Amino acid sequence: MSDLQKTQRRERKTSKVPSEASHGVRGKEAAGRTKDSISTVSYIDELAHHDDNARLTATMENTYRMGPDRRIPIPAVTDILKDVLTSYLQEEKYEVEWSQKMTKTISEVIRARVKDLMIPRYKIVILVHIGQLTGQSMQVSSRCLWDASNDTFASYSFKNSSLFGLATVHAVYFE
Amino acid sequence: MLGSHIGGTIMDEYQTEEETAFVVEEVSKIIKESVEAAIGGNAYQHSRVNQWSTSVVEQSLSQLSKLGKPFKYIVTCIIMQKNGAGLQTACTCFWDNSTDGSCTVRWENKSMYCIVSVFGLAI
């Protein structure tokens, strides 16, 4: 009985620790437990009148376009990522609160600069990871279900002596 | 031309609101199942992590496409060894708030963390 209580207490403590992942928007969380793993789910909580918004969504008319007029210039986007990551992270050391703010700032700066490229009809998703280098191993991978002829992505990773930064931009064409 | 325009609007009414919204509970359930199935009771092994993250992502994506919703999906998976190191992740999106959504599932066991993010963008 006491063992069970101990494991339950341990699980409750560790569920607050994971990965210090932060999201740019306030999120809701729900925790679940199985016997030796813990999972939490978080998502962006849309505004309370989400249902009304959904019904009022504009139904778009056909554009009769076969494809985008201008595609995303991948080298330009990679340059933006390289520029932003290097300038923000060059001589910095990993600290918890600083990097929490930095991930949000960097992702917003990248979003602003990609929007400045003024490529119409593209939706943008930007992911930024900043982590501490302590000899651990990690793998980041992504897959997408999209239209390969119109949609694309770009990514760049930066490393210095105490931290690494990884930025990925996905661009999806809105038909 | 008038004929084809009318055809377009009639077609749009066939899908109800429930079928065209990004439902977080459904998506997170799918993700949790894929993660459990791929790396469930395993300890972190550098040689297998590539294969694990591929299978997590591919399984999630195939289950999501079976939902049959008019969405394009982006699924990202991070698997990290537990070493006391810190990791911060942020994402920002330029999209249509009323139709698009995202969901992140954080999963951990004794030796590793797994973070899966799904972004659904309406067509």
XYZ file of C-alpha atoms in Angstrom:
298
model
C 0.000 0.000 0.000
C 2.764 2.390 0.957
C 4.692 1.510 -2.206
C 1.702 2.472 -4.284
C 1.429 5.750 -2.454
C 5.111 6.406 -3.022
C 4.886 5.755 -6.738
C 1.806 7.907 -6.998
C 3.559 10.734 -5.205
C 6.591 10.395 -7.453
C 4.449 10.434 -10.559
C 2.631 13.527 -9.409
C 5.913 15.345 -8.841
C 7.473 14.355 -12.129
C 4.423 15.341 -14.124
C 5.292 18.983 -13.411
C 8.888 18.653 -14.555
C 8.718 17.591 -18.188
C 10.800 19.382 -20.729
C 9.796 22.907 -19.643
C 8.042 23.219 -22.955
C 6.217 26.478 -23.333
C 3.646 27.638 -25.791
C 3.248 31.120 -27.092
C -0.415 31.215 -26.127
C -2.047 30.347 -22.845
C -2.966 26.691 -23.035
C -5.183 24.204 -21.277
C -3.686 20.996 -19.921
C -5.036 17.569 -19.102
C -2.843 14.902 -17.534
C -3.142 11.155 -17.901
C -1.243 8.340 -16.286
C -0.490 4.774 -17.286
C 1.613 2.453 -15.255
C 5.063 3.724 -16.122
C 4.553 6.716 -18.371
C 2.869 10.048 -18.032
C 1.334 12.153 -20.733
C -0.034 15.658 -20.765
C -2.011 17.332 -23.488
C -2.058 21.055 -24.086
C -3.724 23.060 -26.767
C -4.482 26.631 -27.597
C -7.734 27.555 -25.910
C -9.728 29.459 -28.478
C -11.856 32.371 -27.288
C -15.025 31.487 -25.427
C -17.220 32.291 -28.389
C -15.371 29.889 -30.637
C -18.592 28.209 -31.707
C -20.051 31.458 -32.948
C -16.860 32.232 -34.793
C -16.948 28.874 -36.520
C -20.435 29.438 -37.808
C -19.599 32.903 -39.005
C -16.585 31.723 -40.991
C -16.652 33.245 -44.420
C -17.330 30.634 -47.045
C -14.860 31.433 -49.751
C -15.784 31.392 -53.371
C -13.768 29.502 -55.915
C -10.701 31.331 -57.100
C -10.309 29.111 -60.152
C -6.549 29.272 -59.663
C -4.528 26.171 -60.451
C -1.630 27.063 -58.173
C 0.055 29.870 -56.291
C 1.312 32.893 -58.210
C 4.459 33.147 -56.148
C 6.082 30.354 -54.199
C 8.043 30.663 -50.982
C 11.723 31.403 -51.693
C 13.422 28.804 -49.538
C 16.924 30.342 -49.570
C 15.499 33.686 -48.426
C 13.623 32.032 -45.568
C 16.670 30.016 -44.513
C 18.663 33.222 -44.484
C 16.074 34.864 -42.257
C 16.240 31.934 -39.825
C 20.033 31.955 -39.808
C 20.129 35.689 -39.264
C 17.622 35.740 -36.426
C 19.024 32.732 -34.568
C 22.624 33.902 -34.804
C 21.888 37.439 -33.727
C 19.760 36.395 -30.743
C 21.745 33.407 -29.516
C 25.343 34.094 -30.468
C 27.076 34.637 -27.156
C 24.307 33.607 -24.763
C 24.245 30.999 -22.016
C 21.266 28.770 -21.369
C 19.067 30.026 -18.531
C 15.517 28.855 -17.898
C 13.548 32.088 -17.802
C 15.644 33.851 -20.374
C 15.224 31.048 -22.873
C 11.482 30.865 -22.218
C 11.211 34.494 -23.265
C 13.698 34.059 -26.067
C 11.829 31.227 -27.795
C 8.660 33.303 -27.892
C 10.482 36.424 -29.039
C 12.455 34.631 -31.725
C 9.380 32.901 -33.106
C 7.508 36.187 -33.310
C 10.411 37.947 -34.980
C 10.690 35.169 -37.555
C 6.951 35.302 -38.196
C 7.092 39.066 -38.763
C 9.976 38.769 -41.183
C 8.411 35.935 -43.149
C 5.183 37.936 -43.395
C 7.223 40.854 -44.738
C 8.126 38.712 -47.723
C 4.493 39.280 -48.722
C 3.792 35.907 -50.280
C 0.016 35.859 -50.663
C -2.311 32.931 -49.787
C 0.238 31.105 -47.659
C -0.338 30.078 -44.042
C 2.781 29.919 -41.890
C 3.657 27.680 -38.935
C 6.898 28.424 -37.092
C 8.495 26.194 -34.451
C 11.447 27.265 -32.333
C 13.335 25.001 -29.917
C 16.072 26.175 -27.579
C 17.784 23.552 -25.445
C 20.649 23.127 -23.106
C 23.640 21.078 -24.203
C 24.558 18.572 -21.521
C 25.666 15.633 -23.608
C 22.154 14.267 -23.942
C 20.856 12.893 -27.168
C 17.715 14.023 -28.912
C 15.864 13.607 -32.158
C 13.478 16.070 -33.772
C 11.483 14.928 -36.757
C 8.413 16.046 -38.607
C 6.134 14.758 -41.314
C 3.413 16.537 -43.148
C 0.278 15.567 -44.981
C -0.021 18.297 -47.582
C 0.258 19.133 -51.234
C 3.906 18.624 -52.017
C 3.880 20.778 -55.120
C 2.698 23.929 -53.314
C 3.678 23.514 -49.673
C 7.178 23.584 -48.288
C 9.322 24.093 -45.222
C 12.705 25.474 -44.197
C 14.770 24.908 -41.091
C 18.028 25.995 -39.539
C 19.904 24.926 -36.430
C 22.410 26.890 -34.422
C 24.798 25.711 -31.725
C 27.165 27.382 -29.306
C 29.016 26.070 -26.285
C 26.064 25.898 -23.889
C 22.919 25.763 -25.949
C 21.428 24.888 -29.289
C 18.630 26.594 -31.186
C 16.465 25.072 -33.897
C 13.931 26.973 -36.002
C 11.538 25.463 -38.558
C 9.108 27.254 -40.836
C 6.293 25.383 -42.636
C 4.368 27.197 -45.350
C 1.021 25.818 -46.510
C -0.878 27.117 -49.507
C -4.472 28.104 -48.881
C -6.487 27.083 -51.910
C -20.119 30.214 -65.633
C -23.264 30.812 -63.605
C -23.929 27.067 -63.605
C -20.520 26.202 -62.158
C -20.786 28.857 -59.427
C -24.096 27.436 -58.198
C -22.602 23.941 -58.247
C -19.771 25.176 -56.007
C -21.967 26.598 -53.275
C -24.281 23.593 -53.139
C -21.296 21.308 -52.686
C -20.033 23.336 -49.734
C -23.186 22.719 -47.732
C -22.701 18.967 -47.671
C -20.171 19.146 -44.866
C -21.490 20.120 -41.439
C -19.622 22.240 -38.904
C -18.646 19.203 -36.815
C -16.858 17.640 -39.718
C -14.845 20.675 -40.626
C -13.556 21.761 -37.230
C -10.261 20.791 -35.654
C -11.274 18.584 -32.711
C -8.514 18.560 -30.132
C -9.732 15.562 -28.111
C -9.843 13.304 -31.115
C -6.430 14.354 -32.321
C -4.778 14.012 -28.934
C -6.253 10.562 -28.501
C -4.765 9.498 -31.818
C -1.372 10.915 -30.898
C -1.286 9.246 -27.493
C -2.115 5.893 -29.034
C 0.604 6.247 -31.674
C 3.222 7.203 -29.101
C 2.285 4.368 -26.763
C 2.352 1.889 -29.604
C 5.718 3.020 -30.948
C 7.785 3.623 -27.818
C 5.499 2.367 -25.016
C 7.659 0.452 -22.584
C 11.080 1.155 -24.075
C 14.127 2.844 -22.620
C 16.011 5.439 -24.630
C 18.351 3.901 -27.203
C 20.209 6.160 -29.553
C 20.316 3.585 -32.307
C 16.563 3.155 -32.372
C 15.377 6.683 -31.811
C 15.308 7.501 -35.503
C 13.058 4.565 -36.227
C 10.832 5.391 -33.251
C 10.226 8.980 -34.200
C 9.519 7.978 -37.794
C 6.970 5.422 -36.688
C 5.298 7.801 -34.207
C 4.912 10.450 -36.860
C 3.859 8.140 -39.663
C 1.294 6.350 -37.582
C -0.176 9.614 -36.301
C -0.369 10.972 -39.800
C -2.078 7.922 -41.231
C -4.645 7.876 -38.414
C -5.269 11.596 -38.881
C -5.813 11.179 -42.593
C -8.346 8.446 -41.854
C -10.470 11.042 -40.055
C -11.343 12.237 -43.531
C -11.439 15.924 -42.654
C -10.490 18.650 -45.137
C -7.223 19.485 -43.362
C -3.545 19.573 -44.171
C -1.513 18.287 -41.216
C 1.952 19.041 -39.895
C 3.178 16.623 -37.228
C 6.425 17.252 -35.323
C 7.984 14.835 -32.869
C 10.839 15.470 -30.415
C 12.356 12.584 -28.496
C 14.856 13.587 -25.857
C 16.868 11.566 -23.390
C 16.338 12.437 -19.742
C 19.522 14.032 -18.620
C 18.556 16.997 -16.517
C 18.909 19.281 -19.507
C 16.339 21.945 -20.189
C 14.408 22.423 -23.400
C 12.165 25.303 -24.434
C 9.839 25.120 -27.408
C 7.638 27.817 -28.855
C 5.462 27.928 -31.916
C 3.733 30.758 -33.637
C 1.330 30.556 -36.544
C -0.074 32.827 -39.177
C -3.372 31.234 -40.066
C -7.124 31.464 -39.816
C -8.094 31.217 -36.145
C -11.616 30.074 -36.792
C -10.767 27.038 -38.906
C -7.244 25.972 -37.968
C -5.945 24.487 -34.742
C -3.051 22.794 -33.041
C -2.504 20.284 -30.289
C 0.610 19.267 -28.373
C 1.041 16.050 -26.430
C 3.886 15.645 -23.976
C 4.670 12.091 -23.019
C 7.393 10.802 -20.748
C 8.631 7.648 -19.182
C 11.617 6.939 -16.946
C 14.315 7.482 -19.566
C 12.993 9.911 -22.150
C 10.569 12.662 -23.094
C 8.495 12.700 -26.234
C 6.730 15.842 -27.435
C 4.399 15.607 -30.416
C 2.796 18.701 -31.983
C 0.044 18.514 -34.549
C -1.050 21.517 -36.617
C -4.220 21.224 -38.689
C -4.732 23.789 -41.444
C -8.061 23.914 -43.215
C -7.988 23.642 -46.957
